[in-house]
Amino acid sequence: MKKLKRKEYEKLLNPLQLELAAMARWVQHTGSRLLVLMEGRDTAGKGGAINAISEHLNPRQCRIVALPRPSERESSQWYLQRYIAHLPAAGEIVLMDRSWYNRAGVERVMGYCTEEQYRAFLKQAPVFEKALVDDGILLFKYWLAVDQAQQEERFAERADEPLKSWKLSPIDLKAREQYAEYTAAREAMLKATHTRHAPWTLVDFNEQRLGRLTLLRNLLDRLPDTAVPQEPLGLPPLKRRPLKESYGVVKPLPPFEC
């Protein structure tokens, strides 16, 4: 697979991010609701793909949702209930870093849910998603794929890099031995939830930069024409010379010593 160098990647990414900015204006202008689910194997690159989408968007409009482990109270609720509060309102974009599909993936493989809970989820998810789509939410579901050899390299990088060590959890270490089980769980999930109203899109993320470009291009191509005229605000000149900061009550910190 072609490995993109950083400069080449950034050159290809820039026009896509300009299109994403135009898309965000369209979402706001039309009052649309955009929901993107990012699922996939550990280390696949969900966070990087989400960052590529959101990097230049207004964080008040574009929200990233990455829910922690459910509380005791949440565990007693209907499984899909806690996700409802995070759905987009008019003019909003929500990017979910893992979603309700935790139940069909990690919970299924690691034994965190019962067989009855798992079967109920596979029946309820397509109905739930159809209700979202019927109500006008633009729903996109992406599953990021990575071979185990590449996954192992990324795990090793996380283990050796202090700034990335937070990405490596005991669950990740335990899951390393269950690559095939995750494949079986994914295939069962796709069979039950790959529907006409809410289809899945799989993206090869063995080369993450190429994977991000592929995903962004696909997302943009599947949205309606997002061209919304943007009136330039203009920047009239100041009526006086620029002023310097002045301090009375509290002084700034001394500069960092280089």
Tab-separated table of C-alpha atoms in Angstrom:
chain	number	residue	atom	x	y	z
A	1	MET	CA	0.000	0.000	0.000
A	2	LYS	CA	1.229	3.484	-0.878
A	3	LYS	CA	2.635	5.353	2.116
A	4	LEU	CA	2.064	9.085	1.902
A	5	LYS	CA	4.714	11.481	3.105
A	6	ARG	CA	3.534	14.276	5.375
A	7	LYS	CA	3.874	17.083	2.807
A	8	GLU	CA	2.026	15.116	0.142
A	9	TYR	CA	-0.675	14.176	2.658
A	10	GLU	CA	-1.190	17.760	3.818
A	11	LYS	CA	-1.388	18.936	0.208
A	12	LEU	CA	-4.176	16.426	-0.459
A	13	LEU	CA	-5.895	17.047	2.879
A	14	ASN	CA	-6.166	20.833	2.558
A	15	PRO	CA	-8.811	20.941	-0.231
A	16	LEU	CA	-10.854	18.299	1.587
A	17	GLN	CA	-10.830	20.369	4.769
A	18	LEU	CA	-11.947	23.399	2.765
A	19	GLU	CA	-14.872	21.299	1.535
A	20	LEU	CA	-15.563	20.248	5.126
A	21	ALA	CA	-15.689	23.913	6.165
A	22	ALA	CA	-18.189	24.554	3.361
A	23	MET	CA	-20.149	21.502	4.493
A	24	ALA	CA	-20.298	22.882	8.045
A	25	ARG	CA	-21.703	26.177	6.723
A	26	TRP	CA	-24.318	24.196	4.798
A	27	VAL	CA	-25.272	22.197	7.898
A	28	GLN	CA	-25.721	25.417	9.857
A	29	HIS	CA	-27.519	27.228	7.027
A	30	THR	CA	-30.008	24.415	6.438
A	31	GLY	CA	-30.421	23.348	10.059
A	32	SER	CA	-29.321	19.839	9.124
A	33	ARG	CA	-28.183	17.296	11.719
A	34	LEU	CA	-25.076	15.282	10.882
A	35	LEU	CA	-24.018	12.224	12.895
A	36	VAL	CA	-20.870	10.255	12.079
A	37	LEU	CA	-20.035	7.040	13.947
A	38	MET	CA	-16.389	5.939	14.019
A	39	GLU	CA	-15.868	2.297	14.876
A	40	GLY	CA	-13.007	-0.094	14.281
A	41	ARG	CA	-10.179	-2.041	15.780
A	42	ASP	CA	-7.939	-0.659	18.496
A	43	THR	CA	-5.135	1.485	16.983
A	44	ALA	CA	-6.980	1.733	13.652
A	45	GLY	CA	-6.943	5.533	13.765
A	46	LYS	CA	-10.416	6.671	14.811
A	47	GLY	CA	-9.068	9.664	16.713
A	48	GLY	CA	-6.926	10.821	13.801
A	49	ALA	CA	-9.834	10.534	11.369
A	50	ILE	CA	-12.088	12.515	13.711
A	51	ASN	CA	-9.404	15.178	14.109
A	52	ALA	CA	-9.024	15.450	10.319
A	53	ILE	CA	-12.748	16.246	10.096
A	54	SER	CA	-13.016	18.581	13.089
A	55	GLU	CA	-9.638	20.347	13.019
A	56	HIS	CA	-10.852	23.512	11.282
A	57	LEU	CA	-14.515	23.429	12.287
A	58	ASN	CA	-16.157	25.500	14.999
A	59	PRO	CA	-16.125	23.357	18.187
A	60	ARG	CA	-19.427	24.939	19.206
A	61	GLN	CA	-20.970	23.402	16.106
A	62	CYS	CA	-18.921	20.222	15.741
A	63	ARG	CA	-18.888	18.063	18.890
A	64	ILE	CA	-16.767	14.995	19.540
A	65	VAL	CA	-18.446	12.392	21.728
A	66	ALA	CA	-16.285	9.740	23.410
A	67	LEU	CA	-18.277	8.331	26.304
A	68	PRO	CA	-16.542	6.695	29.282
A	69	ARG	CA	-17.597	3.444	30.883
A	70	PRO	CA	-21.271	3.681	31.905
A	71	SER	CA	-22.044	4.582	35.489
A	72	GLU	CA	-24.014	2.258	37.755
A	73	ARG	CA	-27.149	4.270	36.998
A	74	GLU	CA	-26.515	4.247	33.231
A	75	SER	CA	-25.943	0.492	33.349
A	76	SER	CA	-29.498	0.100	34.638
A	77	GLN	CA	-30.993	2.109	31.746
A	78	TRP	CA	-32.078	0.962	28.326
A	79	TYR	CA	-28.744	0.468	26.590
A	80	LEU	CA	-29.284	3.066	23.845
A	81	GLN	CA	-30.661	5.662	26.258
A	82	ARG	CA	-27.437	7.440	27.216
A	83	TYR	CA	-26.521	8.053	23.577
A	84	ILE	CA	-29.731	9.944	22.840
A	85	ALA	CA	-28.621	13.029	24.811
A	86	HIS	CA	-25.605	13.366	22.509
A	87	LEU	CA	-27.483	13.341	19.200
A	88	PRO	CA	-27.100	16.500	17.080
A	89	ALA	CA	-29.597	19.354	17.153
A	90	ALA	CA	-30.298	21.591	14.159
A	91	GLY	CA	-27.109	22.912	12.585
A	92	GLU	CA	-24.847	20.567	14.557
A	93	ILE	CA	-22.269	17.927	13.641
A	94	VAL	CA	-21.554	15.087	16.073
A	95	LEU	CA	-18.584	12.757	15.630
A	96	MET	CA	-18.780	9.680	17.868
A	97	ASP	CA	-15.473	8.059	18.804
A	98	ARG	CA	-17.065	4.656	19.350
A	99	SER	CA	-20.799	4.523	19.767
A	100	TRP	CA	-23.627	2.192	20.705
A	101	TYR	CA	-21.786	-0.426	18.673
A	102	ASN	CA	-19.576	-1.065	21.708
A	103	ARG	CA	-22.162	-3.694	22.563
A	104	ALA	CA	-21.584	-5.562	19.300
A	105	GLY	CA	-17.790	-5.266	19.592
A	106	VAL	CA	-15.822	-5.021	22.802
A	107	GLU	CA	-18.746	-5.934	25.093
A	108	ARG	CA	-19.518	-8.997	23.005
A	109	VAL	CA	-15.933	-10.221	22.702
A	110	MET	CA	-14.831	-9.409	26.251
A	111	GLY	CA	-17.980	-10.779	27.862
A	112	TYR	CA	-19.192	-7.463	29.292
A	113	CYS	CA	-22.791	-8.116	28.268
A	114	THR	CA	-25.024	-11.149	28.347
A	115	GLU	CA	-26.063	-13.113	25.298
A	116	GLU	CA	-29.612	-11.822	25.771
A	117	GLN	CA	-28.405	-8.176	25.864
A	118	TYR	CA	-26.309	-8.731	22.758
A	119	ARG	CA	-29.162	-10.311	20.779
A	120	ALA	CA	-31.539	-7.559	21.850
A	121	PHE	CA	-29.076	-4.927	20.650
A	122	LEU	CA	-28.723	-6.483	17.197
A	123	LYS	CA	-32.515	-6.343	16.837
A	124	GLN	CA	-32.956	-2.851	18.262
A	125	ALA	CA	-30.068	-1.001	16.581
A	126	PRO	CA	-31.513	-1.053	13.022
A	127	VAL	CA	-34.917	0.076	14.353
A	128	PHE	CA	-33.306	2.839	16.404
A	129	GLU	CA	-31.245	4.028	13.440
A	130	LYS	CA	-34.231	4.007	11.124
A	131	ALA	CA	-36.040	6.277	13.581
A	132	LEU	CA	-33.058	8.661	13.522
A	133	VAL	CA	-32.892	8.687	9.725
A	134	ASP	CA	-36.674	9.005	9.335
A	135	ASP	CA	-36.512	12.063	11.596
A	136	GLY	CA	-33.989	13.662	9.238
A	137	ILE	CA	-30.630	12.928	10.881
A	138	LEU	CA	-27.847	12.336	8.348
A	139	LEU	CA	-26.237	9.175	9.714
A	140	PHE	CA	-22.898	7.776	8.529
A	141	LYS	CA	-21.308	4.640	9.995
A	142	TYR	CA	-17.607	3.947	9.396
A	143	TRP	CA	-15.603	0.907	10.447
A	144	LEU	CA	-11.805	1.333	10.258
A	145	ALA	CA	-9.864	-1.825	9.401
A	146	VAL	CA	-6.249	-2.697	10.229
A	147	ASP	CA	-4.259	-5.936	9.915
A	148	GLN	CA	-2.955	-7.486	13.123
A	149	ALA	CA	0.708	-7.019	12.167
A	150	GLN	CA	0.120	-3.289	11.738
A	151	GLN	CA	-1.923	-3.216	14.923
A	152	GLU	CA	0.979	-4.799	16.816
A	153	GLU	CA	3.378	-2.139	15.538
A	154	ARG	CA	1.065	0.588	16.793
A	155	PHE	CA	0.611	-1.100	20.162
A	156	ALA	CA	4.398	-1.267	20.503
A	157	GLU	CA	4.700	2.410	19.614
A	158	ARG	CA	2.183	3.302	22.307
A	159	ALA	CA	3.984	1.176	24.874
A	160	ASP	CA	7.336	2.852	24.103
A	161	GLU	CA	6.123	6.455	23.764
A	162	PRO	CA	5.277	8.201	27.070
A	163	LEU	CA	3.033	10.754	25.320
A	164	LYS	CA	0.948	7.936	23.825
A	165	SER	CA	0.908	5.534	26.777
A	166	TRP	CA	-2.574	6.716	27.831
A	167	LYS	CA	-3.909	5.096	24.651
A	168	LEU	CA	-2.856	1.650	25.890
A	169	SER	CA	-5.167	0.040	28.446
A	170	PRO	CA	-5.337	-3.382	30.120
A	171	ILE	CA	-8.355	-4.117	27.919
A	172	ASP	CA	-6.233	-3.427	24.817
A	173	LEU	CA	-3.582	-5.862	26.028
A	174	LYS	CA	-6.180	-8.534	26.678
A	175	ALA	CA	-7.864	-7.938	23.323
A	176	ARG	CA	-4.600	-8.480	21.392
A	177	GLU	CA	-5.117	-12.229	21.600
A	178	GLN	CA	-8.664	-11.997	20.249
A	179	TYR	CA	-8.174	-10.508	16.794
A	180	ALA	CA	-10.109	-13.356	15.146
A	181	GLU	CA	-12.923	-13.061	17.686
A	182	TYR	CA	-13.262	-9.357	16.887
A	183	THR	CA	-13.433	-10.234	13.197
A	184	ALA	CA	-16.287	-12.681	13.863
A	185	ALA	CA	-18.089	-10.102	16.025
A	186	ARG	CA	-17.732	-7.464	13.313
A	187	GLU	CA	-19.124	-9.753	10.640
A	188	ALA	CA	-22.120	-10.641	12.811
A	189	MET	CA	-22.665	-6.930	13.496
A	190	LEU	CA	-22.528	-6.081	9.788
A	191	LYS	CA	-24.938	-8.872	8.910
A	192	ALA	CA	-27.488	-7.574	11.419
A	193	THR	CA	-27.052	-3.795	11.066
A	194	HIS	CA	-25.877	-3.076	7.494
A	195	THR	CA	-29.198	-1.724	6.241
A	196	ARG	CA	-30.378	0.351	3.313
A	197	HIS	CA	-31.282	3.270	5.562
A	198	ALA	CA	-28.048	3.080	7.623
A	199	PRO	CA	-25.335	1.208	5.692
A	200	TRP	CA	-21.819	0.557	6.953
A	201	THR	CA	-18.718	1.796	5.129
A	202	LEU	CA	-15.439	-0.032	5.738
A	203	VAL	CA	-12.164	1.836	5.200
A	204	ASP	CA	-8.667	0.321	5.076
A	205	PHE	CA	-6.551	2.111	7.681
A	206	ASN	CA	-3.336	0.127	7.408
A	207	GLU	CA	-1.920	3.387	6.059
A	208	GLN	CA	-3.630	5.960	8.232
A	209	ARG	CA	-3.051	9.061	6.113
A	210	LEU	CA	-4.447	7.375	3.022
A	211	GLY	CA	-7.314	6.016	5.104
A	212	ARG	CA	-8.239	9.500	6.348
A	213	LEU	CA	-8.270	10.901	2.812
A	214	THR	CA	-10.417	7.994	1.616
A	215	LEU	CA	-12.905	8.444	4.453
A	216	LEU	CA	-13.181	12.223	4.056
A	217	ARG	CA	-13.686	11.954	0.295
A	218	ASN	CA	-16.413	9.357	0.803
A	219	LEU	CA	-18.210	11.415	3.454
A	220	LEU	CA	-18.178	14.571	1.341
A	221	ASP	CA	-19.325	12.737	-1.777
A	222	ARG	CA	-22.335	11.264	0.029
A	223	LEU	CA	-23.628	14.595	1.312
A	224	PRO	CA	-25.901	16.854	-0.762
A	225	ASP	CA	-24.476	19.847	-2.596
A	226	THR	CA	-23.094	21.865	0.288
A	227	ALA	CA	-22.269	25.099	-1.529
A	228	VAL	CA	-23.535	28.044	0.516
A	229	PRO	CA	-22.433	31.547	-0.513
A	230	GLN	CA	-20.178	33.059	2.142
A	231	GLU	CA	-20.301	36.817	2.445
A	232	PRO	CA	-16.903	38.171	3.419
A	233	LEU	CA	-17.046	40.220	6.599
A	234	GLY	CA	-14.189	42.469	5.590
A	235	LEU	CA	-11.743	44.018	8.026
A	236	PRO	CA	-11.938	47.815	8.053
A	237	PRO	CA	-8.852	49.665	9.326
A	238	LEU	CA	-8.698	50.782	12.950
A	239	LYS	CA	-9.550	54.414	13.590
A	240	ARG	CA	-6.446	54.835	15.741
A	241	ARG	CA	-3.004	53.318	16.171
A	242	PRO	CA	-3.017	49.796	17.673
A	243	LEU	CA	-2.764	49.910	21.469
A	244	LYS	CA	-0.359	47.901	23.607
A	245	GLU	CA	-1.474	45.836	26.565
A	246	SER	CA	-1.395	47.687	29.881
A	247	TYR	CA	-1.499	46.064	33.318
A	248	GLY	CA	-2.537	47.370	36.703
A	249	VAL	CA	-3.733	44.791	39.212
A	250	VAL	CA	-1.873	41.697	37.950
A	251	LYS	CA	1.266	41.424	35.819
A	252	PRO	CA	1.903	38.653	33.233
A	253	LEU	CA	4.216	35.784	34.039
A	254	PRO	CA	7.857	36.205	33.017
A	255	PRO	CA	8.561	34.617	29.625
A	256	PHE	CA	9.576	30.981	29.371
A	257	GLU	CA	13.354	30.651	29.405
A	258	CYS	CA	14.522	29.131	26.141
